[in-house]
Amino acid sequence: MPARRDGGGLAVAALVGLILAVPWSGAVLSMTGNVWQDQGAVPLFVFWYASAFTLGLVVGRHDPGLGLLMAYVGALGLFWPTLDAIAMVQWVMAAVILVVLVRSLAAWHRLLVAALLVAGLVQVAYALGQSIGYDPAWFGRQWRADMLPIGSIRNTHLLGVFLAVLTPLAPLWIAGMLLGGILLTKSLLGVLAASAGLIVRYRLWRRPRWLIPLGAVILGALSLHHGLGSGGPR
């Protein structure tokens, strides 16, 4: 049967290659004298990177941009043979699969978005309590001066990015609350990501007079009220 012109044949070929290559990947590297990592772990690396690349080919048939991102992550992993890299690949794969699933449930779009926004607002409320020293889930009523706004995600950077992803989905009054949560985390990356999302949603490039005020207000509030984080990229 001839390969379909929409890229399905290429994806199938990549999947067949993955099936044939994984069992022999460690042995081939051993025969070539390559001591890359633990030889027993090589099939694990090959499986995840090749799976990511194959997923990119499949998704790219309907969404070239998303497919290219997934394929890029899979290809990039070949030059980053660590367990942290595998974790990164798995997170990106999970995100891409989630996007595809949500798109397939278009009839339930409003309910899914509402659930996401409720989850985000709960995290903002939780982080607000942590910012004044209380974390009831972990420390009960005990006040702690060193408490950080980490939400239940337990990481300021990830919390900021999580809220940033939700911000463009929200009506403006909820988006303001989510932006407030991002400011609590002091995540510069979160602020920039949320700003980019709002620019795209409301097509602010067509109204450039709004771009400078938006950037000034968000970055100004971040720097004056909490200070920009100095612990590296966030």
Coordinates of C-alpha atoms in Angstrom, one line a residue:
M1 CA 0.0 0.0 0.0
P2 CA 1.6 3.3 -1.0
A3 CA 2.5 5.8 1.8
R4 CA 0.1 8.6 2.3
R5 CA 1.2 12.0 1.2
D6 CA 0.3 13.6 4.6
G7 CA 3.4 12.2 6.3
G8 CA 1.8 9.0 7.7
G9 CA 4.3 6.8 5.8
L10 CA 7.3 8.7 7.3
A11 CA 5.9 8.3 10.8
V12 CA 5.3 4.5 10.3
A13 CA 8.9 4.2 8.9
A14 CA 10.3 6.0 12.0
L15 CA 8.2 3.7 14.3
V16 CA 9.4 0.6 12.6
G17 CA 13.0 1.8 12.8
L18 CA 12.5 2.5 16.6
I19 CA 11.2 -1.1 17.1
L20 CA 14.1 -2.6 15.3
A21 CA 16.8 -0.3 16.8
V22 CA 16.0 -0.2 20.5
P23 CA 17.0 -3.9 21.4
W24 CA 20.3 -3.5 19.6
S25 CA 21.3 0.0 20.5
G26 CA 23.4 -0.9 23.5
A27 CA 25.1 -3.8 21.8
V28 CA 26.0 -1.7 18.7
L29 CA 27.6 1.0 20.9
S30 CA 29.6 -1.7 22.7
M31 CA 30.9 -3.1 19.4
T32 CA 32.0 0.3 18.3
G33 CA 33.9 0.9 21.5
N34 CA 31.5 3.7 22.6
V35 CA 31.3 4.0 26.4
W36 CA 28.4 6.4 26.3
Q37 CA 26.8 6.3 29.7
D38 CA 25.8 2.9 31.1
Q39 CA 25.4 0.5 28.1
G40 CA 22.3 -1.0 29.8
A41 CA 20.7 2.4 29.9
V42 CA 21.3 3.1 26.2
P43 CA 18.0 1.4 25.0
L44 CA 16.1 3.6 27.5
F45 CA 17.6 6.8 26.0
V46 CA 17.0 5.6 22.4
F47 CA 13.4 4.7 23.2
W48 CA 12.4 8.0 24.6
Y49 CA 14.3 10.2 22.1
A50 CA 13.1 8.2 19.1
S51 CA 9.5 8.1 20.5
A52 CA 9.5 11.8 20.9
F53 CA 10.8 12.3 17.3
T54 CA 8.1 9.8 16.0
L55 CA 5.4 11.6 18.0
G56 CA 6.5 14.9 16.4
L57 CA 6.1 13.3 12.9
V58 CA 2.6 12.1 13.8
V59 CA 1.4 15.3 15.4
G60 CA 3.0 17.4 12.6
R61 CA 0.6 15.9 10.1
H62 CA -2.1 18.1 11.6
D63 CA -0.1 20.8 13.5
P64 CA 3.3 21.5 11.9
G65 CA 4.4 23.8 14.6
L66 CA 3.6 21.5 17.5
G67 CA 5.1 18.6 15.6
L68 CA 8.3 20.5 14.9
L69 CA 8.7 21.3 18.6
M70 CA 8.3 17.6 19.6
A71 CA 10.7 16.4 16.9
Y72 CA 13.2 19.1 17.9
V73 CA 13.1 18.0 21.5
G74 CA 13.6 14.3 20.5
A75 CA 16.5 15.2 18.3
L76 CA 18.0 17.5 20.9
G77 CA 18.0 14.7 23.4
L78 CA 20.6 12.8 21.4
F79 CA 23.2 15.4 22.4
W80 CA 22.1 15.4 26.1
P81 CA 22.3 11.8 27.4
T82 CA 21.2 12.3 31.0
L83 CA 18.3 11.3 33.1
D84 CA 17.3 15.0 33.4
A85 CA 17.0 15.1 29.6
I86 CA 14.7 12.1 29.6
A87 CA 12.5 13.8 32.2
M88 CA 12.4 16.9 30.0
V89 CA 11.4 14.8 27.0
Q90 CA 8.7 13.0 29.0
W91 CA 7.2 16.3 30.2
V92 CA 7.1 17.8 26.7
M93 CA 5.6 14.6 25.3
A94 CA 2.9 14.6 28.0
A95 CA 2.1 18.3 27.2
V96 CA 1.9 17.6 23.5
I97 CA -0.4 14.6 24.0
L98 CA -2.5 16.7 26.4
V99 CA -2.9 19.4 23.7
V100 CA -4.0 16.7 21.1
L101 CA -6.5 15.2 23.5
V102 CA -8.0 18.5 24.5
R103 CA -8.4 19.4 20.8
S104 CA -10.2 16.1 20.2
L105 CA -12.7 17.1 22.9
A106 CA -13.6 20.5 21.4
A107 CA -17.3 20.1 22.4
W108 CA -16.1 20.1 26.1
H109 CA -13.8 23.1 25.6
R110 CA -15.5 25.4 28.0
L111 CA -15.7 22.9 30.8
L112 CA -12.0 21.9 30.4
V113 CA -10.9 25.6 30.4
A114 CA -13.1 26.3 33.5
A115 CA -11.5 23.4 35.3
L116 CA -8.0 24.6 34.4
L117 CA -8.8 28.2 35.6
V118 CA -10.2 26.9 38.9
A119 CA -7.1 24.9 39.4
G120 CA -5.0 28.0 38.7
L121 CA -7.0 30.2 41.1
V122 CA -6.7 27.6 43.9
Q123 CA -2.9 27.7 43.4
V124 CA -2.9 31.5 43.6
A125 CA -4.9 31.4 46.8
Y126 CA -2.5 28.8 48.2
A127 CA 0.6 30.7 47.2
L128 CA -0.9 33.9 48.7
G129 CA -1.1 32.1 52.1
Q130 CA 2.4 30.9 51.7
S131 CA 3.6 34.4 50.9
I132 CA 2.5 35.5 54.4
G133 CA 4.1 32.5 56.1
Y134 CA 1.4 29.8 56.2
D135 CA 1.3 26.4 54.5
P136 CA -1.6 24.4 56.0
A137 CA -0.9 21.3 53.9
W138 CA 2.6 20.9 55.1
F139 CA 3.0 22.8 58.4
G140 CA -0.6 23.3 59.6
R141 CA -1.1 26.5 61.5
Q142 CA 2.6 27.0 62.1
W143 CA 4.0 30.3 60.8
R144 CA 7.3 30.2 59.0
A145 CA 9.3 33.2 58.0
D146 CA 11.2 31.3 55.3
M147 CA 8.0 30.2 53.4
L148 CA 8.0 30.7 49.7
P149 CA 5.0 30.9 47.4
I150 CA 5.4 27.5 45.8
G151 CA 1.8 26.3 45.8
S152 CA 1.1 22.6 45.9
I153 CA 3.5 22.3 43.0
R154 CA 6.3 22.9 45.5
N155 CA 8.4 25.0 43.1
T156 CA 8.2 28.8 42.5
H157 CA 9.5 28.5 38.9
L158 CA 7.0 25.7 37.9
L159 CA 4.2 27.5 39.6
G160 CA 4.9 30.7 37.7
V161 CA 5.0 28.9 34.4
F162 CA 1.8 26.9 35.2
L163 CA -0.1 30.1 35.9
A164 CA 1.4 31.8 32.8
V165 CA 0.1 29.0 30.6
L166 CA -3.4 29.5 32.0
T167 CA -3.5 33.3 31.8
P168 CA -4.3 33.7 28.1
L169 CA -7.3 31.3 28.5
A170 CA -8.9 33.5 31.2
P171 CA -11.2 36.5 30.9
L172 CA -9.4 39.7 31.9
W173 CA -10.6 39.7 35.5
I174 CA -9.4 36.2 36.1
A175 CA -6.2 36.9 34.1
G176 CA -5.4 39.7 36.5
M177 CA -5.6 37.3 39.5
L178 CA -3.4 34.8 37.7
L179 CA -0.8 37.5 36.9
G180 CA -0.9 38.4 40.6
G181 CA 0.0 34.8 41.4
I182 CA 2.9 35.0 38.9
L183 CA 4.2 38.1 40.6
L184 CA 4.2 36.3 43.9
T185 CA 6.5 33.7 42.5
K186 CA 8.9 36.3 41.1
S187 CA 9.2 34.3 38.0
L188 CA 10.5 36.5 35.2
L189 CA 9.9 33.7 32.7
G190 CA 6.3 33.4 33.9
V191 CA 5.7 37.1 33.4
L192 CA 7.2 37.1 29.9
A193 CA 5.2 33.9 28.9
A194 CA 1.9 35.3 30.2
S195 CA 2.6 38.6 28.4
A196 CA 3.3 36.8 25.2
G197 CA 0.1 34.8 25.6
L198 CA -2.0 37.9 26.2
I199 CA -0.5 39.6 23.2
V200 CA -1.4 36.7 21.0
R201 CA -4.9 36.3 22.3
Y202 CA -5.9 39.9 22.1
R203 CA -3.8 40.5 19.0
L204 CA -2.1 43.5 20.6
W205 CA 0.4 43.8 17.7
R206 CA -2.6 45.4 15.9
R207 CA -2.8 47.9 18.8
P208 CA 0.9 48.6 19.5
R209 CA 0.0 51.5 21.9
W210 CA -1.0 48.8 24.4
L211 CA 2.3 46.9 24.3
I212 CA 4.5 49.4 26.1
P213 CA 2.0 50.0 29.0
L214 CA 1.5 46.2 29.4
G215 CA 5.2 45.6 29.6
A216 CA 5.8 48.5 31.9
V217 CA 3.0 47.6 34.3
I218 CA 3.9 43.9 34.6
L219 CA 7.7 44.3 34.8
G220 CA 7.3 47.4 37.0
A221 CA 5.1 45.6 39.5
L222 CA 7.4 42.7 39.5
S223 CA 10.6 44.7 40.1
L224 CA 9.2 47.2 42.6
H225 CA 7.0 45.0 44.7
H226 CA 9.1 41.8 44.8
G227 CA 12.3 42.4 42.9
L228 CA 13.4 40.4 39.9
G229 CA 14.7 37.0 40.9
S230 CA 18.5 36.7 40.9
G231 CA 18.8 32.9 41.0
G232 CA 19.3 32.4 37.3
P233 CA 16.8 32.0 34.6
R234 CA 13.2 31.5 35.7

